[in-house]
Amino acid sequence: MQVNLKNVTKKFNDFKAVNNFTLTFEEGELICLLGPSGCGKSTLLNMISGIIPVTEGKIFFDDRDVTNLAPQHREIGLVFQNYALYPHMSVLENISFPLEIKKVEKKEREALAVEMAKLVKVDTLLDRKPAELSGGQQQRVAIARALIKKPKILLLDEPLSNLDARLRLEMREEIRRIQQETKVTTIFVTHDQEEAMSISDKIVLMKDGVLMQVDKPQVLYDNPLKEFVSTFLGNPPINTIKGNYNNGFFEYNNQKIKLNYHTNEEITLAIRPEAIDFDEENYDFKAVIKERFKIGKEELLMLQFNDLLLRTYATDELNKNVGDEIGLKLKNKGVFIFDNKGDRK
């Protein structure tokens, strides 16, 4: 099912949590709502679910106006951060409970619950109570319970935030697998960029209730249209330097970086760590190695450029030590220029 948001706004008194939001979520896709805490992503999800009323605008599921429709009539499945399993019920009973409310005959609902349990790989735990399950197992049960109703749309609100790092990795892979098997349109709220980059067909990046950019994860990383997008995505984070362009050089505090660009305004130069090469002869600028340290299989360099620290990656051939000056060259890919309003030039 397709989800269409048209000029959707949510106000809490004078505060706009979501501001004039227009977007189409295509059928069968897994879309991540991504952004910092307080950006409006959970509010947007709750308006799609019907839990929170819309202040202005319209929400359509395909061509059906659901703006004022109660959640139970929207054909959605919901999974929250807290799993909200019934502690006195078994796994089988928890999964089948939505069908019990609908007065589905016991034999049929239990057969469907077993089917869902197999899909999420908890079919060996059907007699256990939630207290006997790990966090990851409880999350699988919550997903099965949401899917047993055969929803047209699955809504997930930070479902992995209570799990440790290893379980988060396992469960995000499982959510992707389940979504691809069921083909249900899925909207997934997270503030974790790695999570969003790894499982989504598209990322909807938000800030202050406003849509910043929507596209495939790698497109957002490789082609950010706003400075905020470039700085939010990427780990280690992108290097940003504010300065002016003058006669073939970007100037910052009387230090220069050779740059093939033409403007006379103040700009922000944004450089991905992997976009810096080492070149002692044809360098674009120089900096001093401040630190070298290993992060797993990669070695990160911290470079002192005037009063700024820039990040880049070392290579096996780099024969420089902390305190050495080094020549650096910018690659074409991964270097962006933004104006003083934060828009891409």
Short mmCIF file of N, CA and C in Angstrom, two decimals, residues 13-174:
data_model
loop_
_atom_site.label_atom_id
_atom_site.label_comp_id
_atom_site.label_asym_id
_atom_site.label_seq_id
_atom_site.Cartn_x
_atom_site.Cartn_y
_atom_site.Cartn_z
N ASN A 13 0.43 23.28 20.85
CA ASN A 13 0.33 24.71 21.18
C ASN A 13 0.95 25.51 20.04
N ASP A 14 2.00 26.30 20.29
CA ASP A 14 2.62 27.10 19.23
C ASP A 14 3.80 26.39 18.57
N PHE A 15 4.13 25.20 19.08
CA PHE A 15 5.30 24.48 18.55
C PHE A 15 4.89 23.56 17.41
N LYS A 16 5.59 23.67 16.27
CA LYS A 16 5.33 22.81 15.12
C LYS A 16 6.31 21.62 15.16
N ALA A 17 5.81 20.48 15.56
CA ALA A 17 6.66 19.28 15.61
C ALA A 17 6.91 18.74 14.21
N VAL A 18 5.90 18.86 13.33
CA VAL A 18 6.03 18.51 11.91
C VAL A 18 5.45 19.67 11.12
N ASN A 19 6.19 20.11 10.11
CA ASN A 19 5.83 21.36 9.44
C ASN A 19 5.66 21.17 7.93
N ASN A 20 4.39 21.20 7.48
CA ASN A 20 4.07 21.21 6.05
C ASN A 20 4.79 20.11 5.29
N PHE A 21 4.57 18.87 5.74
CA PHE A 21 5.32 17.72 5.24
C PHE A 21 4.56 17.05 4.10
N THR A 22 5.19 16.97 2.94
CA THR A 22 4.58 16.33 1.76
C THR A 22 5.53 15.26 1.23
N LEU A 23 5.04 14.03 1.12
CA LEU A 23 5.90 12.94 0.66
C LEU A 23 5.05 11.71 0.33
N THR A 24 5.54 10.90 -0.61
CA THR A 24 4.90 9.62 -0.94
C THR A 24 5.84 8.48 -0.57
N PHE A 25 5.33 7.53 0.21
CA PHE A 25 6.04 6.30 0.54
C PHE A 25 5.52 5.22 -0.40
N GLU A 26 6.38 4.69 -1.24
CA GLU A 26 5.94 3.75 -2.28
C GLU A 26 5.62 2.38 -1.69
N GLU A 27 4.71 1.70 -2.35
CA GLU A 27 4.28 0.37 -1.91
C GLU A 27 5.45 -0.62 -1.95
N GLY A 28 5.55 -1.42 -0.89
CA GLY A 28 6.54 -2.50 -0.84
C GLY A 28 7.93 -2.08 -0.44
N GLU A 29 8.14 -0.80 -0.14
CA GLU A 29 9.48 -0.33 0.24
C GLU A 29 9.65 -0.32 1.76
N LEU A 30 10.91 -0.38 2.18
CA LEU A 30 11.26 -0.15 3.58
C LEU A 30 11.91 1.23 3.65
N ILE A 31 11.21 2.14 4.29
CA ILE A 31 11.66 3.54 4.36
C ILE A 31 12.01 3.88 5.79
N CYS A 32 13.18 4.47 6.00
CA CYS A 32 13.58 4.91 7.34
C CYS A 32 13.34 6.40 7.51
N LEU A 33 12.65 6.76 8.58
CA LEU A 33 12.58 8.15 9.01
C LEU A 33 13.76 8.37 9.94
N LEU A 34 14.69 9.22 9.50
CA LEU A 34 15.96 9.40 10.21
C LEU A 34 16.12 10.86 10.58
N GLY A 35 16.75 11.09 11.73
CA GLY A 35 17.03 12.46 12.14
C GLY A 35 17.36 12.50 13.62
N PRO A 36 17.84 13.64 14.11
CA PRO A 36 18.19 13.75 15.53
C PRO A 36 16.96 13.70 16.41
N SER A 37 17.17 13.49 17.69
CA SER A 37 16.06 13.49 18.65
C SER A 37 15.31 14.82 18.57
N GLY A 38 13.98 14.72 18.56
CA GLY A 38 13.16 15.93 18.53
C GLY A 38 12.90 16.47 17.14
N CYS A 39 13.28 15.73 16.09
CA CYS A 39 13.10 16.25 14.72
C CYS A 39 11.69 16.02 14.19
N GLY A 40 10.88 15.23 14.89
CA GLY A 40 9.50 15.02 14.46
C GLY A 40 9.21 13.68 13.82
N LYS A 41 10.21 12.78 13.78
CA LYS A 41 10.02 11.52 13.06
C LYS A 41 8.99 10.61 13.75
N SER A 42 9.04 10.50 15.08
CA SER A 42 8.05 9.67 15.78
C SER A 42 6.66 10.30 15.71
N THR A 43 6.59 11.63 15.78
CA THR A 43 5.31 12.32 15.63
C THR A 43 4.70 12.03 14.27
N LEU A 44 5.52 12.06 13.23
CA LEU A 44 5.05 11.77 11.88
C LEU A 44 4.52 10.34 11.80
N LEU A 45 5.28 9.40 12.37
CA LEU A 45 4.84 8.00 12.36
C LEU A 45 3.52 7.83 13.09
N ASN A 46 3.38 8.53 14.22
CA ASN A 46 2.14 8.41 15.01
C ASN A 46 0.95 9.05 14.31
N MET A 47 1.19 10.05 13.46
CA MET A 47 0.09 10.59 12.65
C MET A 47 -0.31 9.60 11.56
N ILE A 48 0.67 8.93 10.96
CA ILE A 48 0.36 7.92 9.95
C ILE A 48 -0.45 6.78 10.58
N SER A 49 -0.11 6.44 11.82
CA SER A 49 -0.82 5.35 12.50
C SER A 49 -2.20 5.76 12.98
N GLY A 50 -2.43 7.07 13.17
CA GLY A 50 -3.70 7.55 13.69
C GLY A 50 -3.70 7.75 15.19
N ILE A 51 -2.58 7.47 15.85
CA ILE A 51 -2.48 7.65 17.30
C ILE A 51 -2.53 9.13 17.67
N ILE A 52 -1.89 9.96 16.83
CA ILE A 52 -1.89 11.41 17.04
C ILE A 52 -2.68 12.06 15.90
N PRO A 53 -3.62 12.95 16.21
CA PRO A 53 -4.39 13.60 15.14
C PRO A 53 -3.54 14.62 14.37
N VAL A 54 -3.88 14.81 13.11
CA VAL A 54 -3.21 15.79 12.26
C VAL A 54 -3.78 17.18 12.54
N THR A 55 -2.90 18.18 12.65
CA THR A 55 -3.38 19.56 12.82
C THR A 55 -3.83 20.13 11.48
N GLU A 56 -2.99 19.95 10.47
CA GLU A 56 -3.33 20.41 9.12
C GLU A 56 -2.83 19.37 8.12
N GLY A 57 -3.44 19.35 6.93
CA GLY A 57 -3.00 18.45 5.87
C GLY A 57 -3.81 17.17 5.81
N LYS A 58 -3.40 16.28 4.90
CA LYS A 58 -4.14 15.05 4.64
C LYS A 58 -3.18 13.86 4.56
N ILE A 59 -3.68 12.67 4.96
CA ILE A 59 -2.95 11.41 4.84
C ILE A 59 -3.81 10.45 4.02
N PHE A 60 -3.20 9.88 2.98
CA PHE A 60 -3.90 8.93 2.12
C PHE A 60 -3.16 7.61 2.12
N PHE A 61 -3.90 6.51 2.22
CA PHE A 61 -3.37 5.17 1.96
C PHE A 61 -3.91 4.78 0.58
N ASP A 62 -3.01 4.72 -0.40
CA ASP A 62 -3.42 4.69 -1.80
C ASP A 62 -4.29 5.93 -2.04
N ASP A 63 -5.52 5.75 -2.51
CA ASP A 63 -6.39 6.91 -2.75
C ASP A 63 -7.39 7.13 -1.62
N ARG A 64 -7.25 6.39 -0.55
CA ARG A 64 -8.20 6.45 0.57
C ARG A 64 -7.75 7.47 1.60
N ASP A 65 -8.60 8.44 1.89
CA ASP A 65 -8.30 9.46 2.89
C ASP A 65 -8.50 8.86 4.28
N VAL A 66 -7.37 8.71 5.01
CA VAL A 66 -7.45 8.12 6.36
C VAL A 66 -7.15 9.15 7.45
N THR A 67 -7.13 10.42 7.08
CA THR A 67 -6.71 11.49 8.00
C THR A 67 -7.44 11.41 9.34
N ASN A 68 -8.74 11.15 9.32
CA ASN A 68 -9.53 11.14 10.55
C ASN A 68 -9.99 9.73 10.95
N LEU A 69 -9.32 8.72 10.38
CA LEU A 69 -9.71 7.34 10.64
C LEU A 69 -9.00 6.82 11.89
N ALA A 70 -9.70 6.06 12.71
CA ALA A 70 -9.11 5.49 13.93
C ALA A 70 -8.05 4.45 13.56
N PRO A 71 -7.04 4.25 14.43
CA PRO A 71 -5.95 3.32 14.12
C PRO A 71 -6.42 1.92 13.76
N GLN A 72 -7.44 1.42 14.46
CA GLN A 72 -7.88 0.04 14.23
C GLN A 72 -8.52 -0.17 12.87
N HIS A 73 -8.82 0.92 12.17
CA HIS A 73 -9.43 0.81 10.84
C HIS A 73 -8.44 1.13 9.71
N ARG A 74 -7.17 1.25 10.03
CA ARG A 74 -6.18 1.67 9.02
C ARG A 74 -5.39 0.50 8.41
N GLU A 75 -5.60 -0.72 8.88
CA GLU A 75 -4.88 -1.90 8.37
C GLU A 75 -3.37 -1.75 8.52
N ILE A 76 -2.97 -1.38 9.74
CA ILE A 76 -1.55 -1.18 10.03
C ILE A 76 -1.11 -2.15 11.12
N GLY A 77 0.20 -2.40 11.16
CA GLY A 77 0.83 -3.11 12.26
C GLY A 77 1.82 -2.19 12.94
N LEU A 78 1.84 -2.20 14.27
CA LEU A 78 2.68 -1.28 15.03
C LEU A 78 3.66 -2.04 15.91
N VAL A 79 4.92 -1.62 15.89
CA VAL A 79 5.92 -2.17 16.81
C VAL A 79 6.66 -0.99 17.44
N PHE A 80 6.66 -0.98 18.78
CA PHE A 80 7.26 0.16 19.49
C PHE A 80 8.59 -0.23 20.13
N GLN A 81 9.22 0.79 20.72
CA GLN A 81 10.49 0.61 21.40
C GLN A 81 10.35 -0.36 22.58
N ASN A 82 9.28 -0.19 23.37
CA ASN A 82 8.99 -1.17 24.41
C ASN A 82 8.03 -2.19 23.82
N TYR A 83 8.34 -3.45 23.98
CA TYR A 83 7.68 -4.49 23.20
C TYR A 83 6.22 -4.67 23.58
N ALA A 84 5.83 -4.28 24.80
CA ALA A 84 4.42 -4.31 25.24
C ALA A 84 3.81 -5.69 25.09
N LEU A 85 4.58 -6.73 25.42
CA LEU A 85 4.04 -8.09 25.44
C LEU A 85 3.29 -8.32 26.75
N TYR A 86 2.28 -9.16 26.69
CA TYR A 86 1.51 -9.47 27.90
C TYR A 86 2.28 -10.51 28.72
N PRO A 87 2.71 -10.15 29.95
CA PRO A 87 3.61 -11.03 30.71
C PRO A 87 2.99 -12.36 31.12
N HIS A 88 1.66 -12.40 31.26
CA HIS A 88 0.99 -13.63 31.70
C HIS A 88 0.67 -14.58 30.55
N MET A 89 0.91 -14.12 29.31
CA MET A 89 0.60 -14.94 28.14
C MET A 89 1.87 -15.58 27.58
N SER A 90 1.70 -16.74 26.96
CA SER A 90 2.82 -17.39 26.27
C SER A 90 3.11 -16.66 24.97
N VAL A 91 4.20 -17.05 24.34
CA VAL A 91 4.56 -16.49 23.03
C VAL A 91 3.42 -16.73 22.04
N LEU A 92 2.91 -17.95 22.01
CA LEU A 92 1.81 -18.27 21.10
C LEU A 92 0.59 -17.38 21.36
N GLU A 93 0.26 -17.19 22.61
CA GLU A 93 -0.90 -16.37 22.97
C GLU A 93 -0.68 -14.90 22.64
N ASN A 94 0.55 -14.42 22.86
CA ASN A 94 0.85 -13.03 22.53
C ASN A 94 0.72 -12.77 21.04
N ILE A 95 1.27 -13.67 20.25
CA ILE A 95 1.23 -13.48 18.79
C ILE A 95 -0.21 -13.54 18.28
N SER A 96 -1.00 -14.46 18.82
CA SER A 96 -2.35 -14.67 18.30
C SER A 96 -3.38 -13.71 18.88
N PHE A 97 -2.99 -12.92 19.88
CA PHE A 97 -3.97 -12.08 20.59
C PHE A 97 -4.74 -11.13 19.68
N PRO A 98 -4.11 -10.45 18.69
CA PRO A 98 -4.90 -9.55 17.81
C PRO A 98 -6.04 -10.28 17.10
N LEU A 99 -5.85 -11.58 16.80
CA LEU A 99 -6.91 -12.33 16.13
C LEU A 99 -7.98 -12.78 17.13
N GLU A 100 -7.57 -12.96 18.39
CA GLU A 100 -8.55 -13.29 19.42
C GLU A 100 -9.53 -12.14 19.61
N ILE A 101 -9.00 -10.90 19.57
CA ILE A 101 -9.86 -9.72 19.68
C ILE A 101 -10.85 -9.67 18.52
N LYS A 102 -10.41 -10.14 17.35
CA LYS A 102 -11.28 -10.14 16.17
C LYS A 102 -12.22 -11.35 16.13
N LYS A 103 -12.19 -12.14 17.20
CA LYS A 103 -13.07 -13.31 17.33
C LYS A 103 -12.77 -14.40 16.30
N VAL A 104 -11.49 -14.47 15.88
CA VAL A 104 -11.09 -15.55 14.98
C VAL A 104 -11.07 -16.86 15.78
N GLU A 105 -11.55 -17.92 15.18
CA GLU A 105 -11.63 -19.22 15.85
C GLU A 105 -10.24 -19.67 16.33
N LYS A 106 -10.17 -20.28 17.51
CA LYS A 106 -8.90 -20.59 18.18
C LYS A 106 -7.95 -21.41 17.30
N LYS A 107 -8.44 -22.45 16.67
CA LYS A 107 -7.59 -23.30 15.86
C LYS A 107 -6.96 -22.52 14.71
N GLU A 108 -7.73 -21.67 14.09
CA GLU A 108 -7.23 -20.88 12.96
C GLU A 108 -6.19 -19.86 13.42
N ARG A 109 -6.49 -19.15 14.52
CA ARG A 109 -5.55 -18.11 14.97
C ARG A 109 -4.24 -18.72 15.47
N GLU A 110 -4.32 -19.90 16.08
CA GLU A 110 -3.08 -20.53 16.55
C GLU A 110 -2.25 -21.04 15.38
N ALA A 111 -2.91 -21.51 14.33
CA ALA A 111 -2.18 -21.94 13.13
C ALA A 111 -1.47 -20.76 12.48
N LEU A 112 -2.15 -19.61 12.42
CA LEU A 112 -1.53 -18.41 11.86
C LEU A 112 -0.39 -17.91 12.76
N ALA A 113 -0.57 -18.06 14.08
CA ALA A 113 0.48 -17.63 15.01
C ALA A 113 1.74 -18.47 14.84
N VAL A 114 1.57 -19.78 14.62
CA VAL A 114 2.72 -20.65 14.38
C VAL A 114 3.42 -20.24 13.08
N GLU A 115 2.64 -19.90 12.06
CA GLU A 115 3.19 -19.46 10.78
C GLU A 115 4.03 -18.19 10.97
N MET A 116 3.49 -17.23 11.73
CA MET A 116 4.22 -15.99 11.99
C MET A 116 5.47 -16.25 12.84
N ALA A 117 5.35 -17.15 13.80
CA ALA A 117 6.49 -17.48 14.66
C ALA A 117 7.63 -18.09 13.85
N LYS A 118 7.28 -18.90 12.85
CA LYS A 118 8.31 -19.47 11.97
C LYS A 118 8.97 -18.37 11.14
N LEU A 119 8.17 -17.41 10.69
CA LEU A 119 8.71 -16.31 9.88
C LEU A 119 9.77 -15.52 10.66
N VAL A 120 9.51 -15.29 11.95
CA VAL A 120 10.44 -14.48 12.76
C VAL A 120 11.37 -15.35 13.60
N LYS A 121 11.30 -16.68 13.40
CA LYS A 121 12.23 -17.63 14.03
C LYS A 121 12.09 -17.69 15.54
N VAL A 122 10.85 -17.76 16.03
CA VAL A 122 10.61 -18.02 17.46
C VAL A 122 9.68 -19.22 17.63
N ASP A 123 9.57 -20.05 16.60
CA ASP A 123 8.62 -21.17 16.65
C ASP A 123 9.01 -22.25 17.65
N THR A 124 10.25 -22.21 18.16
CA THR A 124 10.65 -23.17 19.20
C THR A 124 10.39 -22.62 20.61
N LEU A 125 9.84 -21.40 20.69
CA LEU A 125 9.66 -20.74 21.98
C LEU A 125 8.18 -20.50 22.31
N LEU A 126 7.29 -21.20 21.64
CA LEU A 126 5.86 -20.86 21.71
C LEU A 126 5.26 -20.99 23.10
N ASP A 127 5.81 -21.85 23.95
CA ASP A 127 5.23 -22.06 25.28
C ASP A 127 5.84 -21.15 26.34
N ARG A 128 6.86 -20.38 25.97
CA ARG A 128 7.53 -19.54 26.96
C ARG A 128 6.77 -18.24 27.22
N LYS A 129 7.00 -17.67 28.41
CA LYS A 129 6.46 -16.37 28.76
C LYS A 129 7.51 -15.30 28.40
N PRO A 130 7.09 -14.04 28.21
CA PRO A 130 8.05 -12.98 27.84
C PRO A 130 9.26 -12.86 28.77
N ALA A 131 9.06 -13.09 30.07
CA ALA A 131 10.17 -12.98 31.03
C ALA A 131 11.26 -14.02 30.77
N GLU A 132 10.92 -15.07 30.04
CA GLU A 132 11.90 -16.13 29.75
C GLU A 132 12.63 -15.89 28.43
N LEU A 133 12.36 -14.77 27.78
CA LEU A 133 12.94 -14.47 26.47
C LEU A 133 14.01 -13.39 26.58
N SER A 134 14.96 -13.42 25.65
CA SER A 134 15.93 -12.32 25.53
C SER A 134 15.25 -11.12 24.88
N GLY A 135 15.93 -9.97 24.90
CA GLY A 135 15.39 -8.77 24.27
C GLY A 135 15.12 -8.97 22.79
N GLY A 136 16.05 -9.64 22.11
CA GLY A 136 15.87 -9.88 20.68
C GLY A 136 14.70 -10.80 20.40
N GLN A 137 14.52 -11.82 21.26
CA GLN A 137 13.40 -12.74 21.09
C GLN A 137 12.07 -12.02 21.33
N GLN A 138 12.04 -11.15 22.35
CA GLN A 138 10.82 -10.39 22.61
C GLN A 138 10.47 -9.49 21.43
N GLN A 139 11.50 -8.90 20.81
CA GLN A 139 11.24 -8.04 19.67
C GLN A 139 10.69 -8.84 18.49
N ARG A 140 11.19 -10.05 18.29
CA ARG A 140 10.67 -10.90 17.22
C ARG A 140 9.20 -11.24 17.46
N VAL A 141 8.85 -11.52 18.73
CA VAL A 141 7.45 -11.82 19.06
C VAL A 141 6.57 -10.60 18.77
N ALA A 142 7.07 -9.40 19.13
CA ALA A 142 6.30 -8.17 18.87
C ALA A 142 6.07 -7.96 17.37
N ILE A 143 7.08 -8.27 16.57
CA ILE A 143 6.94 -8.13 15.11
C ILE A 143 5.94 -9.16 14.58
N ALA A 144 6.01 -10.39 15.08
CA ALA A 144 5.06 -11.43 14.66
C ALA A 144 3.64 -11.03 15.01
N ARG A 145 3.46 -10.47 16.20
CA ARG A 145 2.12 -10.04 16.62
C ARG A 145 1.59 -8.93 15.71
N ALA A 146 2.48 -8.03 15.27
CA ALA A 146 2.06 -6.96 14.35
C ALA A 146 1.72 -7.51 12.97
N LEU A 147 2.41 -8.57 12.55
CA LEU A 147 2.23 -9.09 11.19
C LEU A 147 1.06 -10.06 11.06
N ILE A 148 0.61 -10.63 12.19
CA ILE A 148 -0.42 -11.66 12.10
C ILE A 148 -1.74 -11.11 11.54
N LYS A 149 -1.94 -9.82 11.66
CA LYS A 149 -3.17 -9.19 11.13
C LYS A 149 -3.09 -8.97 9.62
N LYS A 150 -1.93 -9.35 9.02
CA LYS A 150 -1.70 -9.11 7.59
C LYS A 150 -1.87 -7.62 7.26
N PRO A 151 -1.10 -6.77 7.94
CA PRO A 151 -1.27 -5.33 7.73
C PRO A 151 -0.80 -4.91 6.35
N LYS A 152 -1.38 -3.84 5.84
CA LYS A 152 -0.93 -3.27 4.57
C LYS A 152 0.30 -2.39 4.78
N ILE A 153 0.45 -1.89 6.03
CA ILE A 153 1.59 -1.03 6.37
C ILE A 153 2.12 -1.45 7.73
N LEU A 154 3.45 -1.60 7.84
CA LEU A 154 4.09 -1.93 9.11
C LEU A 154 4.86 -0.70 9.59
N LEU A 155 4.58 -0.26 10.82
CA LEU A 155 5.19 0.93 11.39
C LEU A 155 6.05 0.53 12.59
N LEU A 156 7.32 0.90 12.55
CA LEU A 156 8.28 0.52 13.59
C LEU A 156 8.90 1.78 14.19
N ASP A 157 8.70 1.99 15.49
CA ASP A 157 9.21 3.20 16.15
C ASP A 157 10.39 2.86 17.04
N GLU A 158 11.61 3.08 16.53
CA GLU A 158 12.86 2.79 17.22
C GLU A 158 12.81 1.41 17.88
N PRO A 159 12.52 0.36 17.12
CA PRO A 159 12.29 -0.95 17.72
C PRO A 159 13.53 -1.62 18.28
N LEU A 160 14.72 -1.12 17.94
CA LEU A 160 15.95 -1.81 18.35
C LEU A 160 16.73 -1.07 19.42
N SER A 161 16.22 0.04 19.90
CA SER A 161 17.02 0.90 20.78
C SER A 161 17.26 0.29 22.16
N ASN A 162 16.47 -0.72 22.56
CA ASN A 162 16.68 -1.36 23.85
C ASN A 162 17.63 -2.56 23.79
N LEU A 163 18.16 -2.83 22.60
CA LEU A 163 19.02 -4.00 22.42
C LEU A 163 20.49 -3.60 22.45
N ASP A 164 21.36 -4.56 22.81
CA ASP A 164 22.79 -4.28 22.77
C ASP A 164 23.26 -4.30 21.31
N ALA A 165 24.52 -3.90 21.11
CA ALA A 165 25.03 -3.66 19.75
C ALA A 165 24.93 -4.90 18.87
N ARG A 166 25.30 -6.07 19.39
CA ARG A 166 25.28 -7.29 18.58
C ARG A 166 23.85 -7.67 18.20
N LEU A 167 22.93 -7.56 19.16
CA LEU A 167 21.54 -7.89 18.89
C LEU A 167 20.91 -6.90 17.91
N ARG A 168 21.30 -5.63 18.02
CA ARG A 168 20.78 -4.62 17.08
C ARG A 168 21.14 -5.01 15.65
N LEU A 169 22.39 -5.41 15.47
CA LEU A 169 22.87 -5.81 14.14
C LEU A 169 22.07 -7.02 13.64
N GLU A 170 21.89 -8.00 14.50
CA GLU A 170 21.16 -9.21 14.11
C GLU A 170 19.70 -8.88 13.77
N MET A 171 19.07 -8.05 14.61
CA MET A 171 17.65 -7.78 14.43
C MET A 171 17.37 -6.88 13.23
N ARG A 172 18.28 -5.95 12.93
CA ARG A 172 18.02 -5.12 11.75
C ARG A 172 18.12 -5.95 10.48
N GLU A 173 19.02 -6.94 10.48
CA GLU A 173 19.10 -7.85 9.33
C GLU A 173 17.83 -8.70 9.23
N GLU A 174 17.30 -9.10 10.38
CA GLU A 174 16.08 -9.89 10.40
C GLU A 174 14.87 -9.07 9.92
#
